[in-house]
Amino acid sequence: MNVRDPAQRKTAPAAQMPLALYQQVKDHVLRKIGDGSLAAGARVPSEQELVNEFGVARMTVNRALRELAEQGVIVRVAGVGSFVAEEKPQSTLLRIANIGEEITQRGHDHRFELLDMRRESASPEVAAALDLAVGASVFHLHGVHFENELPVQIEDRYVNPRLVPDFMDQDFSAVQPSVYLVRNVQYDQIEHVVDAILPTAEQARLLQMALDQPCLMLTRRTWLRGVPITWVHCVHPGMRYRLGSRFRTDSVHGG
C-alpha cells in the first residue's frame, strides 16, 4: 500500500482551498461593482437580502460588508443601508477651500448644519492659537457639512472678536462660515496642518463612523498683519475624503 508522506498532506494547493463564506460575499459585491451592475452611489443589497441569496449566517454577511466599508468600497449609513462609495473627493491645501462649492461642482447636494455658536472664554490652548490672554472672549462655532446627506466634515472654529466683531450676527444657514470670512475679512497668511487621528465618540457619532476608523484633521489658522483671525479644526472621515494639492513652481530642482 502506498502511503503518502504526511508532510505532503498538511495543506492543499491555494487554488483548491475554498474561499471563506464572508469572502465569497465580498467578491460577489466587488464583481457587481466591477461590471457596472452597482454604480457609484447605488444601494448595495441589504444584509437580509445577501443572507437569503447565499444561505449564510447574518454575521457572515455583516463581516463582508464591514470589511468593504473599512476598505472604502462601500459606505454604510445607520438605519438607511449600504451604498457604493464615490471616488474619494480631494480638497486643496493651498487655499481656503469652499467645501460647499466642491460638493456642488461634483453634482451633489451640500448642507451645513450648525450645532452650536456662542461667545466663550478662551482656554489656554485657544488663547495660544489666537494669541490672546487666557480667559479672553472668543467666538466658537461647531457644525457639520453633509454631501448628499452623508456627513463629510465636522467644523470646529474659533474666531478672534477683535478682527471679526460681526461674526455672531451672521445667518450660517445661508452662508458657510469660511465663505463669510473669505468674503468679508482680509487675511495675508494661512497655515494648514494635517493629522491622522482616531475620532472621539462624539466625532464618530456625528460622522456616522466606527471609533476604530481613522480621520483626517485639517487645522487651519489665518492672520492679518501678524494678528490671528481664526483657528479651525476640520475633521473628515478618512474613508470618504482626502486632502492634497497640485501647483506650479518655477524651480528647476527636484524634491
CSV table of C-alpha atoms in Angstrom, one decimal:
chain,number,residue,atom,x,y,z
A,1,MET,CA,0.0,0.0,0.0
A,2,ASN,CA,1.3,3.4,-1.0
A,3,VAL,CA,1.2,5.8,2.0
A,4,ARG,CA,1.8,9.4,1.2
A,5,ASP,CA,4.2,11.5,3.3
A,6,PRO,CA,2.1,13.3,6.0
A,7,ALA,CA,4.1,16.4,5.3
A,8,GLN,CA,2.6,16.4,1.8
A,9,ARG,CA,-0.9,16.3,3.2
A,10,LYS,CA,-0.7,19.3,5.5
A,11,THR,CA,-2.0,21.9,3.1
A,12,ALA,CA,-3.9,21.8,-0.2
A,13,PRO,CA,-2.8,24.0,-3.1
A,14,ALA,CA,-4.1,27.5,-2.7
A,15,ALA,CA,-6.2,27.2,-5.9
A,16,GLN,CA,-8.0,24.2,-4.4
A,17,MET,CA,-8.8,25.8,-1.0
A,18,PRO,CA,-12.4,27.0,-0.8
A,19,LEU,CA,-13.0,30.7,-0.1
A,20,ALA,CA,-14.3,31.7,3.3
A,21,LEU,CA,-18.0,32.4,3.1
A,22,TYR,CA,-17.6,36.0,4.0
A,23,GLN,CA,-15.0,36.4,1.2
A,24,GLN,CA,-17.5,34.9,-1.2
A,25,VAL,CA,-20.0,37.6,-0.3
A,26,LYS,CA,-17.3,40.3,-0.6
A,27,ASP,CA,-16.2,39.0,-4.0
A,28,HIS,CA,-19.9,38.9,-5.2
A,29,VAL,CA,-20.3,42.6,-4.3
A,30,LEU,CA,-17.0,43.5,-5.8
A,31,ARG,CA,-17.9,41.8,-9.1
A,32,LYS,CA,-21.2,43.7,-9.2
A,33,ILE,CA,-19.3,47.0,-8.8
A,34,GLY,CA,-16.6,46.0,-11.3
A,35,ASP,CA,-19.0,45.1,-14.1
A,36,GLY,CA,-21.1,48.2,-13.5
A,37,SER,CA,-24.2,46.4,-12.1
A,38,LEU,CA,-23.7,48.5,-9.0
A,39,ALA,CA,-22.6,52.0,-9.9
A,40,ALA,CA,-21.2,54.7,-7.6
A,41,GLY,CA,-23.9,55.7,-5.2
A,42,ALA,CA,-26.1,52.7,-5.8
A,43,ARG,CA,-27.6,50.8,-3.0
A,44,VAL,CA,-25.9,47.5,-2.1
A,45,PRO,CA,-28.2,44.6,-1.3
A,46,SER,CA,-29.1,44.5,2.4
A,47,GLU,CA,-27.7,42.1,4.9
A,48,GLN,CA,-31.0,40.1,4.8
A,49,GLU,CA,-31.0,40.0,1.0
A,50,LEU,CA,-27.5,38.7,1.0
A,51,VAL,CA,-28.3,36.1,3.7
A,52,ASN,CA,-31.2,34.9,1.6
A,53,GLU,CA,-29.1,34.8,-1.6
A,54,PHE,CA,-26.1,32.9,-0.1
A,55,GLY,CA,-27.8,30.9,2.6
A,56,VAL,CA,-25.2,32.0,5.2
A,57,ALA,CA,-25.4,33.5,8.7
A,58,ARG,CA,-26.1,37.2,9.1
A,59,MET,CA,-22.8,37.7,11.0
A,60,THR,CA,-21.0,36.3,7.9
A,61,VAL,CA,-22.7,38.9,5.7
A,62,ASN,CA,-22.1,41.6,8.3
A,63,ARG,CA,-18.3,40.9,8.3
A,64,ALA,CA,-18.2,41.1,4.5
A,65,LEU,CA,-20.0,44.4,4.4
A,66,ARG,CA,-18.0,45.8,7.3
A,67,GLU,CA,-14.7,44.9,5.6
A,68,LEU,CA,-15.9,46.5,2.3
A,69,ALA,CA,-16.7,49.7,4.3
A,70,GLU,CA,-13.3,49.7,6.0
A,71,GLN,CA,-11.7,49.4,2.6
A,72,GLY,CA,-13.6,52.4,1.3
A,73,VAL,CA,-15.5,50.3,-1.3
A,74,ILE,CA,-19.0,51.0,0.2
A,75,VAL,CA,-20.5,53.5,2.7
A,76,ARG,CA,-22.8,52.2,5.4
A,77,VAL,CA,-25.4,54.6,6.8
A,78,ALA,CA,-27.0,53.6,10.0
A,79,GLY,CA,-30.7,52.9,9.6
A,80,VAL,CA,-30.6,53.5,5.8
A,81,GLY,CA,-28.3,50.9,4.2
A,82,SER,CA,-25.1,50.4,2.3
A,83,PHE,CA,-24.1,52.3,-0.9
A,84,VAL,CA,-21.2,52.0,-3.4
A,85,ALA,CA,-18.7,54.7,-2.4
A,86,GLU,CA,-18.0,57.5,-4.8
A,87,GLU,CA,-14.3,58.2,-5.7
A,88,LYS,CA,-12.8,60.0,-2.7
A,89,PRO,CA,-13.1,63.7,-3.2
A,90,GLN,CA,-9.9,65.7,-2.7
A,91,SER,CA,-9.7,69.1,-1.1
A,92,THR,CA,-6.9,71.5,-1.7
A,93,LEU,CA,-4.3,72.6,0.9
A,94,LEU,CA,-3.0,75.7,-0.9
A,95,ARG,CA,-6.0,77.9,-0.4
A,96,ILE,CA,-9.1,78.1,1.9
A,97,ALA,CA,-11.3,75.5,0.3
A,98,ASN,CA,-15.1,76.1,-0.1
A,99,ILE,CA,-16.4,72.6,0.7
A,100,GLY,CA,-19.9,73.5,-0.3
A,101,GLU,CA,-18.6,74.6,-3.7
A,102,GLU,CA,-16.5,71.5,-4.1
A,103,ILE,CA,-19.6,69.3,-3.4
A,104,THR,CA,-21.9,71.1,-5.7
A,105,GLN,CA,-19.3,71.0,-8.5
A,106,ARG,CA,-19.5,67.2,-8.3
A,107,GLY,CA,-23.2,67.5,-8.9
A,108,HIS,CA,-24.1,66.6,-5.3
A,109,ASP,CA,-26.1,68.4,-2.6
A,110,HIS,CA,-24.4,70.3,0.2
A,111,ARG,CA,-25.9,71.1,3.5
A,112,PHE,CA,-24.3,72.8,6.6
A,113,GLU,CA,-25.9,72.0,10.0
A,114,LEU,CA,-25.0,74.5,12.7
A,115,LEU,CA,-24.7,72.6,16.0
A,116,ASP,CA,-23.7,75.4,18.3
A,117,MET,CA,-22.4,79.0,18.2
A,118,ARG,CA,-21.5,81.1,21.3
A,119,ARG,CA,-19.2,83.5,22.9
A,120,GLU,CA,-16.9,81.9,25.5
A,121,SER,CA,-13.7,82.4,27.5
A,122,ALA,CA,-10.5,81.2,25.7
A,123,SER,CA,-8.9,78.1,27.1
A,124,PRO,CA,-5.1,78.0,27.3
A,125,GLU,CA,-5.0,76.1,24.0
A,126,VAL,CA,-7.3,78.5,22.2
A,127,ALA,CA,-5.6,81.5,23.7
A,128,ALA,CA,-2.2,80.3,22.5
A,129,ALA,CA,-3.6,79.6,19.0
A,130,LEU,CA,-5.2,83.1,18.7
A,131,ASP,CA,-2.5,85.0,20.6
A,132,LEU,CA,-5.0,86.1,23.3
A,133,ALA,CA,-5.0,86.2,27.0
A,134,VAL,CA,-6.3,83.1,28.8
A,135,GLY,CA,-10.0,83.8,29.5
A,136,ALA,CA,-10.3,86.4,26.8
A,137,SER,CA,-13.6,86.5,24.9
A,138,VAL,CA,-13.7,84.3,21.7
A,139,PHE,CA,-16.4,83.2,19.3
A,140,HIS,CA,-16.8,79.4,19.0
A,141,LEU,CA,-18.8,77.7,16.2
A,142,HIS,CA,-19.4,74.0,15.8
A,143,GLY,CA,-21.2,72.4,12.8
A,144,VAL,CA,-21.3,69.5,10.3
A,145,HIS,CA,-21.1,69.6,6.5
A,146,PHE,CA,-23.1,67.0,4.5
A,147,GLU,CA,-22.7,65.6,1.0
A,148,ASN,CA,-26.0,64.0,-0.2
A,149,GLU,CA,-27.0,63.8,3.4
A,150,LEU,CA,-23.8,61.9,4.4
A,151,PRO,CA,-21.6,63.8,6.9
A,152,VAL,CA,-18.2,64.5,5.4
A,153,GLN,CA,-16.7,67.2,7.7
A,154,ILE,CA,-17.0,68.5,11.3
A,155,GLU,CA,-16.1,72.2,11.5
A,156,ASP,CA,-14.9,73.3,14.9
A,157,ARG,CA,-14.0,77.0,14.6
A,158,TYR,CA,-12.7,79.8,16.9
A,159,VAL,CA,-12.8,83.4,15.8
A,160,ASN,CA,-11.0,86.4,17.2
A,161,PRO,CA,-13.8,89.0,18.0
A,162,ARG,CA,-11.3,91.9,17.6
A,163,LEU,CA,-10.9,91.2,13.9
A,164,VAL,CA,-14.4,89.8,13.1
A,165,PRO,CA,-16.8,91.6,15.5
A,166,ASP,CA,-19.9,90.8,13.5
A,167,PHE,CA,-19.3,87.1,13.2
A,168,MET,CA,-22.0,86.1,15.7
A,169,ASP,CA,-24.6,88.2,13.8
A,170,GLN,CA,-24.5,86.1,10.7
A,171,ASP,CA,-27.0,83.5,9.4
A,172,PHE,CA,-24.8,80.5,8.7
A,173,SER,CA,-27.7,78.5,7.4
A,174,ALA,CA,-27.5,80.9,4.4
A,175,VAL,CA,-23.7,81.2,4.0
A,176,GLN,CA,-20.9,78.9,5.2
A,177,PRO,CA,-18.6,80.4,7.9
A,178,SER,CA,-15.5,80.1,5.8
A,179,VAL,CA,-17.2,81.8,2.8
A,180,TYR,CA,-18.3,84.7,5.0
A,181,LEU,CA,-14.8,85.1,6.4
A,182,VAL,CA,-13.1,85.0,3.0
A,183,ARG,CA,-15.6,87.5,1.5
A,184,ASN,CA,-15.5,89.9,4.4
A,185,VAL,CA,-12.2,89.7,6.3
A,186,GLN,CA,-8.8,90.4,4.8
A,187,TYR,CA,-6.0,87.9,5.5
A,188,ASP,CA,-2.4,87.7,4.4
A,189,GLN,CA,-1.2,84.4,5.8
A,190,ILE,CA,-2.6,80.9,6.0
A,191,GLU,CA,-1.3,77.8,7.9
A,192,HIS,CA,-2.5,74.3,7.2
A,193,VAL,CA,-1.6,71.2,9.2
A,194,VAL,CA,-3.0,67.7,8.5
A,195,ASP,CA,-3.0,65.0,11.2
A,196,ALA,CA,-4.3,61.4,11.1
A,197,ILE,CA,-6.4,60.8,14.2
A,198,LEU,CA,-9.0,58.4,15.6
A,199,PRO,CA,-12.3,60.1,16.2
A,200,THR,CA,-13.7,60.8,19.6
A,201,ALA,CA,-17.0,59.2,20.5
A,202,GLU,CA,-18.8,62.4,19.6
A,203,GLN,CA,-17.0,62.8,16.3
A,204,ALA,CA,-17.7,59.2,15.4
A,205,ARG,CA,-21.4,59.8,16.1
A,206,LEU,CA,-21.6,63.0,14.1
A,207,LEU,CA,-19.7,61.4,11.1
A,208,GLN,CA,-21.6,58.1,11.3
A,209,MET,CA,-18.5,56.0,11.5
A,210,ALA,CA,-16.8,53.5,13.8
A,211,LEU,CA,-14.5,54.5,16.6
A,212,ASP,CA,-11.6,52.5,15.1
A,213,GLN,CA,-11.8,54.1,11.7
A,214,PRO,CA,-9.2,56.9,11.1
A,215,CYS,CA,-10.0,60.5,10.4
A,216,LEU,CA,-8.0,63.3,8.7
A,217,MET,CA,-8.0,66.5,10.7
A,218,LEU,CA,-7.1,69.7,8.8
A,219,THR,CA,-6.1,72.5,11.2
A,220,ARG,CA,-6.1,76.0,9.7
A,221,ARG,CA,-5.1,79.4,11.1
A,222,THR,CA,-5.2,82.7,9.3
A,223,TRP,CA,-3.6,86.0,10.1
A,224,LEU,CA,-3.8,89.7,9.1
A,225,ARG,CA,-0.6,91.7,9.7
A,226,GLY,CA,0.5,89.1,12.3
A,227,VAL,CA,-2.7,89.0,14.3
A,228,PRO,CA,-4.6,85.7,14.2
A,229,ILE,CA,-8.1,85.8,12.8
A,230,THR,CA,-9.4,82.3,13.1
A,231,TRP,CA,-8.4,78.8,14.2
A,232,VAL,CA,-10.4,75.9,12.9
A,233,HIS,CA,-10.3,72.1,13.0
A,234,CYS,CA,-11.9,70.3,10.0
A,235,VAL,CA,-12.3,66.6,10.7
A,236,HIS,CA,-13.0,64.3,7.7
A,237,PRO,CA,-13.7,60.5,7.7
A,238,GLY,CA,-10.5,59.1,6.1
A,239,MET,CA,-12.6,56.5,4.2
A,240,ARG,CA,-14.6,59.3,2.5
A,241,TYR,CA,-12.1,62.1,2.0
A,242,ARG,CA,-8.6,63.0,1.1
A,243,LEU,CA,-6.5,66.2,1.2
A,244,GLY,CA,-3.9,67.2,-1.4
A,245,SER,CA,-2.7,69.9,-3.8
A,246,ARG,CA,-1.1,70.3,-7.2
A,247,PHE,CA,0.7,73.6,-8.0
A,248,ARG,CA,3.1,75.2,-10.4
A,249,THR,CA,6.7,76.0,-9.4
A,250,ASP,CA,9.4,78.0,-11.2
A,251,SER,CA,12.1,75.9,-9.5
A,252,VAL,CA,14.2,73.7,-11.8
A,253,HIS,CA,15.3,71.5,-8.9
A,254,GLY,CA,13.5,68.3,-7.9
A,255,GLY,CA,12.4,67.4,-4.4
